[in-house]
mmCIF file of C-alpha atoms in Angstrom:
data_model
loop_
_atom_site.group_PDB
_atom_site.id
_atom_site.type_symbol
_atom_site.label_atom_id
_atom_site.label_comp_id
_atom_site.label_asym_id
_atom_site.label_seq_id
_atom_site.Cartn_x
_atom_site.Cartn_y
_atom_site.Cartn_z
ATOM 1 C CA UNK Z 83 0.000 0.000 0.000
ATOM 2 C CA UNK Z 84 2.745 2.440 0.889
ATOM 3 C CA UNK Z 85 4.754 1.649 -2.228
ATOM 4 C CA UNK Z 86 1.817 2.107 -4.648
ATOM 5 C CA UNK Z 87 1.216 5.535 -2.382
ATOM 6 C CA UNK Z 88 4.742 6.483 -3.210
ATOM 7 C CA UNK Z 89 4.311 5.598 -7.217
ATOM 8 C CA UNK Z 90 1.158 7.803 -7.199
ATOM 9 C CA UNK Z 91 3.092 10.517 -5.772
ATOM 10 C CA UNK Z 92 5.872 10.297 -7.647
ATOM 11 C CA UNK Z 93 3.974 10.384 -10.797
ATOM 12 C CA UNK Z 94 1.724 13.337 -9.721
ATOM 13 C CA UNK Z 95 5.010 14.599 -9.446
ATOM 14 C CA UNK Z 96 6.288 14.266 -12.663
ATOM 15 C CA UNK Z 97 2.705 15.263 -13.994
ATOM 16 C CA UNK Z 98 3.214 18.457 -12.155
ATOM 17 C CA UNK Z 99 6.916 18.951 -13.461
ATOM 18 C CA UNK Z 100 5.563 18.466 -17.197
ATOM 19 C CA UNK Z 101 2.639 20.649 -16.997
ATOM 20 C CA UNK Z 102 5.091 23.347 -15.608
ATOM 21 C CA UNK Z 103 7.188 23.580 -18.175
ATOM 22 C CA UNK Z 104 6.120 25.654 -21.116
ATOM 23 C CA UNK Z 105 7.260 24.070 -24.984
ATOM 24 C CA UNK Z 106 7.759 26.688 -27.195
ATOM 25 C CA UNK Z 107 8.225 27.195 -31.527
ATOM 26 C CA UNK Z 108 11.800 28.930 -31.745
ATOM 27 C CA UNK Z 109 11.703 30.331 -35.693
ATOM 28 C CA UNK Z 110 14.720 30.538 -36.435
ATOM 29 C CA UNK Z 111 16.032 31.118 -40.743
ATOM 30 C CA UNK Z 112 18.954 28.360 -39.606
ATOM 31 C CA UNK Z 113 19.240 25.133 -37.593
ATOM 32 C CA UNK Z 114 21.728 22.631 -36.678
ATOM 33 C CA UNK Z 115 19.903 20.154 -38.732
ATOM 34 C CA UNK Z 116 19.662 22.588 -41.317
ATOM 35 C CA UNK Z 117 19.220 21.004 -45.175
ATOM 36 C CA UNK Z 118 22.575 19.720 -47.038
ATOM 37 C CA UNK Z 119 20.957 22.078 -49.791
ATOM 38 C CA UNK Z 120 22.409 24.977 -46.972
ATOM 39 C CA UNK Z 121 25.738 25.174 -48.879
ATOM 40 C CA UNK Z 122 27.441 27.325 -46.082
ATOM 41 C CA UNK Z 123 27.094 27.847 -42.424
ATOM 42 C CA UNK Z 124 24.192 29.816 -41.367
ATOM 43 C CA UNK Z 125 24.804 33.047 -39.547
ATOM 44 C CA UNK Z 126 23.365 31.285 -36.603
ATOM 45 C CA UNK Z 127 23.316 34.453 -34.318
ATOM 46 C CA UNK Z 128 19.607 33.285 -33.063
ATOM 47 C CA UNK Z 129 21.356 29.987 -32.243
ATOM 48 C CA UNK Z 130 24.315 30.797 -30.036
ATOM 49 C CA UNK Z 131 22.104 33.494 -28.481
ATOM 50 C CA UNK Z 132 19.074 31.280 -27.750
ATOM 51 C CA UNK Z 133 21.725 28.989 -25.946
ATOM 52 C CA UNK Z 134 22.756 31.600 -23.430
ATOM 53 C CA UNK Z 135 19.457 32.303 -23.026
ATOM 54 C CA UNK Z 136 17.929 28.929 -22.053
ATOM 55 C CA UNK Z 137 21.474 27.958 -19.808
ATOM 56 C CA UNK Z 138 19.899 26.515 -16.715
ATOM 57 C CA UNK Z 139 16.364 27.189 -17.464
ATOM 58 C CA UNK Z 140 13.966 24.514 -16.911
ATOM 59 C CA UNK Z 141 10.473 26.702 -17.265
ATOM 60 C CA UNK Z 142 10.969 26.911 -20.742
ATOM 61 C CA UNK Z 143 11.761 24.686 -23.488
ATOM 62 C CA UNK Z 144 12.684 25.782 -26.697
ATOM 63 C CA UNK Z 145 11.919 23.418 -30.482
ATOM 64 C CA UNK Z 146 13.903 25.149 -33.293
ATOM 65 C CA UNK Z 147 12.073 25.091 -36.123
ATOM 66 C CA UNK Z 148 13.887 26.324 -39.752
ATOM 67 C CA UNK Z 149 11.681 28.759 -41.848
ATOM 68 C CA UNK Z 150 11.512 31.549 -43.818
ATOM 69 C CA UNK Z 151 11.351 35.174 -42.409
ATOM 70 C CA UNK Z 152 7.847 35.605 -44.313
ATOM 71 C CA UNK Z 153 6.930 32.043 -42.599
ATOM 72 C CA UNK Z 154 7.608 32.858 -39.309
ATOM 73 C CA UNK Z 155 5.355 35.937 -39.401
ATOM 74 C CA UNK Z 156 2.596 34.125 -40.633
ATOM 75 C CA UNK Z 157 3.212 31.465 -37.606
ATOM 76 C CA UNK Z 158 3.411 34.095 -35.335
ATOM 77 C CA UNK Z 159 -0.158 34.808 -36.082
ATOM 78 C CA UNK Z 160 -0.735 30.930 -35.733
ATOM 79 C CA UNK Z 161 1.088 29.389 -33.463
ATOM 80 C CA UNK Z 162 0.121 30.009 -29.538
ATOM 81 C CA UNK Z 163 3.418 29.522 -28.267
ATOM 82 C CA UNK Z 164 6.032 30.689 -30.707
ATOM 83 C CA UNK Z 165 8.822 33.199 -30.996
ATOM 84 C CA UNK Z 166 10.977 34.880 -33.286
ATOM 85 C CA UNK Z 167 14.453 36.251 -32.199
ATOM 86 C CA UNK Z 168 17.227 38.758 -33.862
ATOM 87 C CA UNK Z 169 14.158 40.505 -35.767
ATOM 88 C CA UNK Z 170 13.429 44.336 -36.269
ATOM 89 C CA UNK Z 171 10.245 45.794 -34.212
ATOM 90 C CA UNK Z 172 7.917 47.799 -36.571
ATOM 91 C CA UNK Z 173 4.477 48.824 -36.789
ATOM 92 C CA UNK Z 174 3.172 46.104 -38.697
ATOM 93 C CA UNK Z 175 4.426 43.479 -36.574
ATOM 94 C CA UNK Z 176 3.498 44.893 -33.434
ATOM 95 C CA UNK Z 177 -0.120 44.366 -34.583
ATOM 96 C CA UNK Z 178 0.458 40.603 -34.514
ATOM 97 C CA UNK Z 179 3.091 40.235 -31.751
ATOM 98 C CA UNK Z 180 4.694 41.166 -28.356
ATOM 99 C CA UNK Z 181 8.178 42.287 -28.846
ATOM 100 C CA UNK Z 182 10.656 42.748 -25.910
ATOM 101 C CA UNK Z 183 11.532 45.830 -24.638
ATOM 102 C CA UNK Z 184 15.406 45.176 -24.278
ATOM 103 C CA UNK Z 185 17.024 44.215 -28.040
ATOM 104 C CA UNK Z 186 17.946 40.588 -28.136
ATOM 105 C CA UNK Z 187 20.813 41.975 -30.382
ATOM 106 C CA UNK Z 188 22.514 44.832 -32.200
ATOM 107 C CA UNK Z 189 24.830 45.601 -34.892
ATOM 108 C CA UNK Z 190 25.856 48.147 -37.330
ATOM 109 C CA UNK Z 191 23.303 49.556 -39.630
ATOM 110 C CA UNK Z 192 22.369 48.519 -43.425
ATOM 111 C CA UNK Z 193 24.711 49.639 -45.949
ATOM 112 C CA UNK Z 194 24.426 49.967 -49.795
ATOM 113 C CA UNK Z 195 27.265 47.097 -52.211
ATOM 114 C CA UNK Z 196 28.023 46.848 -55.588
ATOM 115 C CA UNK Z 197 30.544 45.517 -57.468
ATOM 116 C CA UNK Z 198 34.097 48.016 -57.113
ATOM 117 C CA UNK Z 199 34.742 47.505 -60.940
ATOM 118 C CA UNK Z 200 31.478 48.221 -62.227
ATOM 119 C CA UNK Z 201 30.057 51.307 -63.752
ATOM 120 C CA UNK Z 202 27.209 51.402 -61.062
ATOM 121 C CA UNK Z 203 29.829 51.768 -57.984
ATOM 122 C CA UNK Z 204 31.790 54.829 -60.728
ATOM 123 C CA UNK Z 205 28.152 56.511 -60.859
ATOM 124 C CA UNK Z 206 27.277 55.813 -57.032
ATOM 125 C CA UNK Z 207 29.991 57.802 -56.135
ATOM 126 C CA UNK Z 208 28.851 60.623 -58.040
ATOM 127 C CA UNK Z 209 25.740 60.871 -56.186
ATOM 128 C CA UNK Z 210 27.346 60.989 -52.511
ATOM 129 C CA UNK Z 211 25.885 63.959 -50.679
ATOM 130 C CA UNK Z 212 27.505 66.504 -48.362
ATOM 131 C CA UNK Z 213 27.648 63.390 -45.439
ATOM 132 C CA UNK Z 214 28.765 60.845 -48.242
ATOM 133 C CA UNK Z 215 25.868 59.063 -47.971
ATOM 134 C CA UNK Z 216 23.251 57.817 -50.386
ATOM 135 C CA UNK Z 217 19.994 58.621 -50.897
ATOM 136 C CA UNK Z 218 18.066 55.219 -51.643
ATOM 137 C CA UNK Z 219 15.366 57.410 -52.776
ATOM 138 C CA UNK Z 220 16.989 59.677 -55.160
ATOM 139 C CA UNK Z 221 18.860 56.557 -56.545
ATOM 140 C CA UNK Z 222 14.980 55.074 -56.929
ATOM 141 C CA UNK Z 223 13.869 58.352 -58.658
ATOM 142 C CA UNK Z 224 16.465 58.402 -60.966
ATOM 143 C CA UNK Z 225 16.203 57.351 -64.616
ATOM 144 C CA UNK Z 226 19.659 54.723 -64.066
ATOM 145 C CA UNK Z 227 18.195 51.185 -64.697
ATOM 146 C CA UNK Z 228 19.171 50.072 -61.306
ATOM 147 C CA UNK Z 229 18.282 46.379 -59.990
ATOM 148 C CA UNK Z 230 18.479 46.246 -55.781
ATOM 149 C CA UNK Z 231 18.311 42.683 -54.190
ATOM 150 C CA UNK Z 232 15.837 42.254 -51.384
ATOM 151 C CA UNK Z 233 14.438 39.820 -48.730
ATOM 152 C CA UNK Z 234 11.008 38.785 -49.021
ATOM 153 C CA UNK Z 235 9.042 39.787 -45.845
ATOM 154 C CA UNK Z 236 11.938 40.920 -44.373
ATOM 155 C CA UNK Z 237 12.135 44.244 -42.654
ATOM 156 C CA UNK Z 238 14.618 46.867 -43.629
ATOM 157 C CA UNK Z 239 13.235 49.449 -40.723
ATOM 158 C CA UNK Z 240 10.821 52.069 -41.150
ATOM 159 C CA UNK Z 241 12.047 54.610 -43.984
ATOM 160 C CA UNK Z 242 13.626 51.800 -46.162
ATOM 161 C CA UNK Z 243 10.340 49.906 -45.803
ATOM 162 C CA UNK Z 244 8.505 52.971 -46.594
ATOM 163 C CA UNK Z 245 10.734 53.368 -50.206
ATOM 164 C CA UNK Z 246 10.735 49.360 -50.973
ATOM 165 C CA UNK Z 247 6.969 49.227 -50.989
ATOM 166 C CA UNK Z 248 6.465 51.972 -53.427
ATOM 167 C CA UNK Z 249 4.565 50.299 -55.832
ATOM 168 C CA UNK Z 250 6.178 52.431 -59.081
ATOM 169 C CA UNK Z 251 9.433 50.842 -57.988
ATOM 170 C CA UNK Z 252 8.523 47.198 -57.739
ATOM 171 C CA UNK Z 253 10.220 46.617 -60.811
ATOM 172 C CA UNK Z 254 13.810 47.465 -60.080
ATOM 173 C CA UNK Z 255 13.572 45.228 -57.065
ATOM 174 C CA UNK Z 256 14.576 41.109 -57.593
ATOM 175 C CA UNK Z 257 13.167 39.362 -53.901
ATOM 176 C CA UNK Z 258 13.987 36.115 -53.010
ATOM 177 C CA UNK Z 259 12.674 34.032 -50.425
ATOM 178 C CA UNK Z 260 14.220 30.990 -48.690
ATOM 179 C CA UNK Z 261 15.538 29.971 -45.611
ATOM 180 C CA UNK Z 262 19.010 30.571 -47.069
ATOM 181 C CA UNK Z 263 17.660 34.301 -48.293
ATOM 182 C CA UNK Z 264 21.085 36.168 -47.274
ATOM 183 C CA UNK Z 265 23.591 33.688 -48.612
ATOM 184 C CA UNK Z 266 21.238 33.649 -52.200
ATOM 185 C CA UNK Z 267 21.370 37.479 -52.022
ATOM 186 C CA UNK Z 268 24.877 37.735 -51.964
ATOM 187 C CA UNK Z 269 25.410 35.309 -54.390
ATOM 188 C CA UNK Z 270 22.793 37.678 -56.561
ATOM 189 C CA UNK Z 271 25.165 40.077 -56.458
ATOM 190 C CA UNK Z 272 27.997 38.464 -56.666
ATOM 191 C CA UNK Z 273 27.226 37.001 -60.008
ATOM 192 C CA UNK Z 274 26.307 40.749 -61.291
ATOM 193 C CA UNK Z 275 22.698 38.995 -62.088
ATOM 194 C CA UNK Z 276 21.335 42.381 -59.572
ATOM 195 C CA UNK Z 277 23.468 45.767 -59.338
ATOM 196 C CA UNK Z 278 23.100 46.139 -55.776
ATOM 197 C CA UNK Z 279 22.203 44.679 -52.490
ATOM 198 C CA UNK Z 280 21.349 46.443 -48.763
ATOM 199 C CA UNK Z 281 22.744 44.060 -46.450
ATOM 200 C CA UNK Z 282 24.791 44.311 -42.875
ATOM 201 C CA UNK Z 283 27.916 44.667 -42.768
ATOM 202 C CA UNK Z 284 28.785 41.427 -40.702
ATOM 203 C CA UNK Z 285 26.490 39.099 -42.597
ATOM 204 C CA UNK Z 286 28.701 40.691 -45.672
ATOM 205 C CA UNK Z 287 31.717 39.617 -44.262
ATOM 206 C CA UNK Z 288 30.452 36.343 -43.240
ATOM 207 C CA UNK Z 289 29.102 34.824 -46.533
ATOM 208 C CA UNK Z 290 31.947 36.271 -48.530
ATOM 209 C CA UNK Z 291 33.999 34.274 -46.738
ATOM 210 C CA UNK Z 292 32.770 31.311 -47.767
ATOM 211 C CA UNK Z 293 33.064 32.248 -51.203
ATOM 212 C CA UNK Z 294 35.612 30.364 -53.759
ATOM 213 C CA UNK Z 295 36.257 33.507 -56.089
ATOM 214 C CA UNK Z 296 37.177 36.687 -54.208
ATOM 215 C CA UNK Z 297 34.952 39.762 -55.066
ATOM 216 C CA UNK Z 298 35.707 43.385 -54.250
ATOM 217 C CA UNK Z 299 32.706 44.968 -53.484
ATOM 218 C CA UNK Z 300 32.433 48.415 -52.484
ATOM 219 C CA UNK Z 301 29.750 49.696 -49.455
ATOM 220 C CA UNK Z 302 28.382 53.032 -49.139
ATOM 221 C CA UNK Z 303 26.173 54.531 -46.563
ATOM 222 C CA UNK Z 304 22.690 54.868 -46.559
ATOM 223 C CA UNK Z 305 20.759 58.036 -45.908
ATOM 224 C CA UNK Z 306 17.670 56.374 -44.623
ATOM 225 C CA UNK Z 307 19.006 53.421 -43.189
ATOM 226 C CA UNK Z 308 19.528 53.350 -39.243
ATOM 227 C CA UNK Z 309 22.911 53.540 -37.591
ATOM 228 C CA UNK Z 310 22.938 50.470 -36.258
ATOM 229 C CA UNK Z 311 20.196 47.259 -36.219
ATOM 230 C CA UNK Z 312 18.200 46.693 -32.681
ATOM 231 C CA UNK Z 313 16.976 43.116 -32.860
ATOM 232 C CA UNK Z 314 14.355 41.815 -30.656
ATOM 233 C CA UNK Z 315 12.732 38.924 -29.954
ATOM 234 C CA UNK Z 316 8.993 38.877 -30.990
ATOM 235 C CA UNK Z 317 6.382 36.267 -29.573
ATOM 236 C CA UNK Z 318 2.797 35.615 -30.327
ATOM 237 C CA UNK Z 319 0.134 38.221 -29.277
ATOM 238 C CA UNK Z 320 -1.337 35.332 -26.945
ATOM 239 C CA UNK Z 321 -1.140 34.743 -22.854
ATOM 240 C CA UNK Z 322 1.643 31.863 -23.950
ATOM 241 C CA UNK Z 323 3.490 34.727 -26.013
ATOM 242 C CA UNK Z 324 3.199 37.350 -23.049
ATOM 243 C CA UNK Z 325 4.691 34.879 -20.375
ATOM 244 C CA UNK Z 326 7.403 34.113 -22.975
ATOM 245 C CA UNK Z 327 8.019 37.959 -23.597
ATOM 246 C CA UNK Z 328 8.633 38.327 -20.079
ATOM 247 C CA UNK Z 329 10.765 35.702 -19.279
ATOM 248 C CA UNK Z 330 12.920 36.486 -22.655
ATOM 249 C CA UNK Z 331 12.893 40.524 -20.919
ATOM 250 C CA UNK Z 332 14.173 38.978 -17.720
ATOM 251 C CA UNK Z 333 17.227 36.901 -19.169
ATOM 252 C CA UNK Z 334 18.197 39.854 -22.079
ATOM 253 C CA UNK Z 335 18.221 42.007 -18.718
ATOM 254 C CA UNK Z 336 20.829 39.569 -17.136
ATOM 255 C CA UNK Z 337 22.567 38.334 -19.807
ATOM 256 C CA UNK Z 338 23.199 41.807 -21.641
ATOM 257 C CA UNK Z 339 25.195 42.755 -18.824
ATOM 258 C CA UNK Z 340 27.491 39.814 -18.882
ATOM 259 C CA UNK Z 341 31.048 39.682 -21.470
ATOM 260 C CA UNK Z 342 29.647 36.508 -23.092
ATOM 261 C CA UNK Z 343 26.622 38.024 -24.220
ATOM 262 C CA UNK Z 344 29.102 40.668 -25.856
ATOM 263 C CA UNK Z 345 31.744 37.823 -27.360
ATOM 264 C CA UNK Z 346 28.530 35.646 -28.590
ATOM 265 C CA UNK Z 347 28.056 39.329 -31.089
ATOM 266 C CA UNK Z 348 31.618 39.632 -31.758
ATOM 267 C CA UNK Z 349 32.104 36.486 -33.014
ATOM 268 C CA UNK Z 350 30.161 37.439 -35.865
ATOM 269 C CA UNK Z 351 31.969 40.616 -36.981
ATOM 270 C CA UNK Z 352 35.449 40.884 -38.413
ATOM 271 C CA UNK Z 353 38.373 41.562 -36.030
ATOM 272 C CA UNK Z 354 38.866 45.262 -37.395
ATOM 273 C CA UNK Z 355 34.876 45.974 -36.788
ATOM 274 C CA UNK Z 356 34.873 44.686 -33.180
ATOM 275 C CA UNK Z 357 36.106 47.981 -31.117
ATOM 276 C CA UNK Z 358 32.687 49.189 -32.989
ATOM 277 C CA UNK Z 359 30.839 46.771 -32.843
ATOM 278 C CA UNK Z 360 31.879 46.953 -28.713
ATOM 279 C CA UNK Z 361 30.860 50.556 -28.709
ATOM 280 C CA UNK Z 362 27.619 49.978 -30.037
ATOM 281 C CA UNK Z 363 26.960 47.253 -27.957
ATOM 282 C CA UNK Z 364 27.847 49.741 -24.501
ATOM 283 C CA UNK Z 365 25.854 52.474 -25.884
ATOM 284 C CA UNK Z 366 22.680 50.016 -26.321
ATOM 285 C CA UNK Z 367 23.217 47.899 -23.132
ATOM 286 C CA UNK Z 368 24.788 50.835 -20.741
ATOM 287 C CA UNK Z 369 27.828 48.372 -20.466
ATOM 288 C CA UNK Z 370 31.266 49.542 -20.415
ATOM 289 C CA UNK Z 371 33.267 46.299 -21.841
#
């Protein structure tokens, strides 16, 4: 009688430990059982991020799940427990999720490539203003047959967004969509099928060196791009996606504070970019690394 007691309450127990823990969808555009079709290594930023994130947490679970950034929207909006990390905060979104109030990540703003030896980089320069930055909008306006590489459903922030959904300019823009959408970008422009591409400057540097041919490409600045990205982490507009906001708040406000959190963001930038990169990251996080 006492050992069947002690089975009941053992697995009341355990019934107790499961229910407690809350599963949750982690969309993520890499994975490590990403597709052999996934030619090079994901910037997994989400990945090595998420990790420090979920170190000795046993309230939460976390099930990677590979997608598109236009598919993990849309599963926002479906899925009751799901969240999205390393992605910007806008209007739109906000309409469909809870985002956190601390960034999950940051890193220096969009910039403008083309090819060096190409007549498009010869004319860009031509059209540098007073702060030697771009306009993407008087490069739109113009009559130079100009072809720009973009995400599908990806956010650019709010003025870029603004420009790329103009619908008198849809034709000068070539999207692609797939979970390996920055790598195919690149590789866009790379093989001169697009003139240029907005991209960051560390997920520049970390596809290109992966490539077999070396390409000069040159970078300009862009007038209505940020100065730097803010990532957060968004989570469904349900009670699930409100506890998960607030637990995400709670360990960003932790683990922001700590060096690893710092080298976890550095690893992902060139040597030369990292005193900036470390700058950035103090001025966001109040640090002083």
């Amino acid at each position: 009688m006492f050992k069947s007691l002690i089975v009941i309450l053992f697995g009341l127990s355990l019934a107790l430990t499961c229910t407690a823990q809350q599963k949750f969808i982690w969309l993520t555009d890499s994975s490590p059982d990403q597709q052999p079709q996934q030619y090079r290594q994901a910037l997994d930023v989400n990945g090595v991020t998420l990790d420090l994130l979920m170190q000795g947490v046993s309230d939460f679970k976390a099930e990677a799940v590979q997608t598109t950034t236009e598919r993990a929207m849309a599963m926002l909006k479906t899925e009751a427990s799901a969240c999205a990390g390393n992605r910007l905060k806008n209007a739109e979104r906000l309409t469909f999720s809870y985002a956190t109030a601390i960034p999950h990540t940051v890193f220096p703003g969009l910039r403008l490539y083309s090819k060096s030896p190409s007549k498009t980089t010869a004319w860009l320069k031509q059209q540098l203003n007073d702060q030697q930055q771009l306009s993407l909008q008087h490069l739109l306006e113009s009559d130079h047959k100009l072809h720009f590489a973009v995400g599908g459903g990806r956010s650019y922030g709010e003025q870029l967004d603004t420009l790329l959904k103009q619908p008198q300019w849809q034709h000068k823009f070539w999207q692609r969509r797939s979970v390996d959408m920055s790598a195919g970008l690149i590789d866009m422009l790379v093989q001169s099928r697009v003139d240029l591409l907005i991209e960051y400057p560390n997920v520049m540097q970390h596809y290109l060196a992966q490539q077999s041919t070396d390409t000069q490409l040159t970078s300009f600045s862009i007038q209505e791009a940020e100065p730097y990205m803010l990532g957060y982490i968004l989570c469904a507009k349900t009670p699930e996606g409100q506890k998960l906001t607030d637990f995400f708040e709670q360990r960003l406000q932790i683990l922001s504070q700590q060096k690893r959190y710092l080298d976890a963001h550095l690893a992902w930038v060139d040597a030369a970019d990292r005193e900036q990169l470390t700058g950035l990251y103090n001025q966001v996080f109040g640090t002083s690394f």
